[in-house]
Amino acid sequence: MRELLEREMEALRIEILRCTLCGLHKHRKNPVVGEGSLHPKIFFIGEAPGRSEDAAGKPFVGSAGRIFDKMLESIGVKREEVYITNVVKCRPPGNRTPTNEEINACSKYLERQISLIKPRVVATLGSVALRWAGERFGIRQKGVSHLHGKIIHLDADYGRVFLVPLYHPAVALYNPGMINVLLKDIRKILEV
Ligand code: SF4
């Protein structure tokens, strides 16, 4: 089973590396597929790669990544114990928000990552990821400002899921006071 999962994830990775389904492929240096444990304690979904992630081909390695690392550290979880990916796998120019067309084109990859990994704890980072998860898991749409730091119990097609909406770590780059909110919210995960 484990080998099959690894093979399917590798096939998916290669598919994403070659993907030209939306216009973002023209601007990217590297698609950011996602990385981490295939049996993760937490499955994190961000919005899209930024400049550093695009250059490295890895998720959350820039300044927002350093805040993300602090969040993980605060709950005693290592990067290799979680899986991290984004709704959209290629960097939107100038770090703009991905369009609905780009999200729709790319959604099938995140859907497959979730179908293969079947995560029990899904943490969304920011409003784009929360909106995507709301549609995927069929919950009523409310914004991250209402739902951050709450635990939403869901019955997914593969079993019980705990959804934990969080702000995107980048909010603390523009508003340093938000780091306390991020750290308080992520501690909620310890309850599940
Ligand atoms: Fe393909 Fe997604 Fe990249 Fe668009 S963003 S080119 S759909 S991998």
mmCIF file of N, CA and C and ligand atoms in Angstrom, residues 16 19 21-22 24-25 28 88-90 105-106 109, ligand 1:
data_model
loop_
_atom_site.group_PDB
_atom_site.id
_atom_site.type_symbol
_atom_site.label_atom_id
_atom_site.label_comp_id
_atom_site.label_asym_id
_atom_site.label_seq_id
_atom_site.Cartn_x
_atom_site.Cartn_y
_atom_site.Cartn_z
ATOM 1 N N ILE A 16 2.338 17.440 -12.591
ATOM 2 C CA ILE A 16 2.289 18.872 -12.247
ATOM 3 C C ILE A 16 3.511 19.598 -12.825
ATOM 4 N N CYS A 19 2.792 20.514 -16.285
ATOM 5 C CA CYS A 19 1.449 21.059 -16.541
ATOM 6 C C CYS A 19 1.481 22.414 -17.257
ATOM 7 N N LEU A 21 -1.817 23.683 -18.025
ATOM 8 C CA LEU A 21 -3.277 23.827 -18.105
ATOM 9 C C LEU A 21 -3.777 25.261 -17.963
ATOM 10 N N CYS A 22 -3.014 26.096 -17.277
ATOM 11 C CA CYS A 22 -3.430 27.506 -17.196
ATOM 12 C C CYS A 22 -2.234 28.401 -17.508
ATOM 13 N N LEU A 24 -0.506 30.371 -15.882
ATOM 14 C CA LEU A 24 0.572 30.577 -14.914
ATOM 15 C C LEU A 24 1.843 29.822 -15.288
ATOM 16 N N HIS A 25 1.719 28.802 -16.124
ATOM 17 C CA HIS A 25 2.925 28.048 -16.484
ATOM 18 C C HIS A 25 3.924 28.914 -17.251
ATOM 19 N N ARG A 28 6.214 30.807 -14.481
ATOM 20 C CA ARG A 28 6.855 30.118 -13.349
ATOM 21 C C ARG A 28 8.307 29.749 -13.664
ATOM 22 N N VAL A 88 -3.008 26.532 -5.717
ATOM 23 C CA VAL A 88 -2.468 26.727 -7.070
ATOM 24 C C VAL A 88 -0.967 26.430 -7.014
ATOM 25 N N LYS A 89 -0.482 25.654 -7.950
ATOM 26 C CA LYS A 89 0.890 25.154 -7.852
ATOM 27 C C LYS A 89 1.939 26.053 -8.504
ATOM 28 N N CYS A 90 1.527 27.031 -9.306
ATOM 29 C CA CYS A 90 2.497 27.930 -9.951
ATOM 30 C C CYS A 90 2.269 29.361 -9.465
ATOM 31 N N ALA A 105 -8.583 25.351 -12.819
ATOM 32 C CA ALA A 105 -7.685 24.501 -13.625
ATOM 33 C C ALA A 105 -6.788 23.654 -12.728
ATOM 34 N N CYS A 106 -6.347 24.227 -11.614
ATOM 35 C CA CYS A 106 -5.351 23.550 -10.776
ATOM 36 C C CYS A 106 -5.972 22.654 -9.708
ATOM 37 N N TYR A 109 -5.362 18.821 -8.984
ATOM 38 C CA TYR A 109 -4.149 18.298 -8.358
ATOM 39 C C TYR A 109 -4.285 18.232 -6.831
HETATM 40 FE FE1 SF4 B 1 -0.986 23.694 -14.195
HETATM 41 FE FE2 SF4 B 1 -1.751 24.480 -11.788
HETATM 42 FE FE3 SF4 B 1 0.503 25.429 -12.811
HETATM 43 FE FE4 SF4 B 1 -1.841 26.207 -13.823
HETATM 44 S S1 SF4 B 1 -1.063 26.621 -11.767
HETATM 45 S S2 SF4 B 1 -0.027 25.562 -15.016
HETATM 46 S S3 SF4 B 1 -3.054 24.330 -13.613
HETATM 47 S S4 SF4 B 1 0.097 23.306 -12.270
#
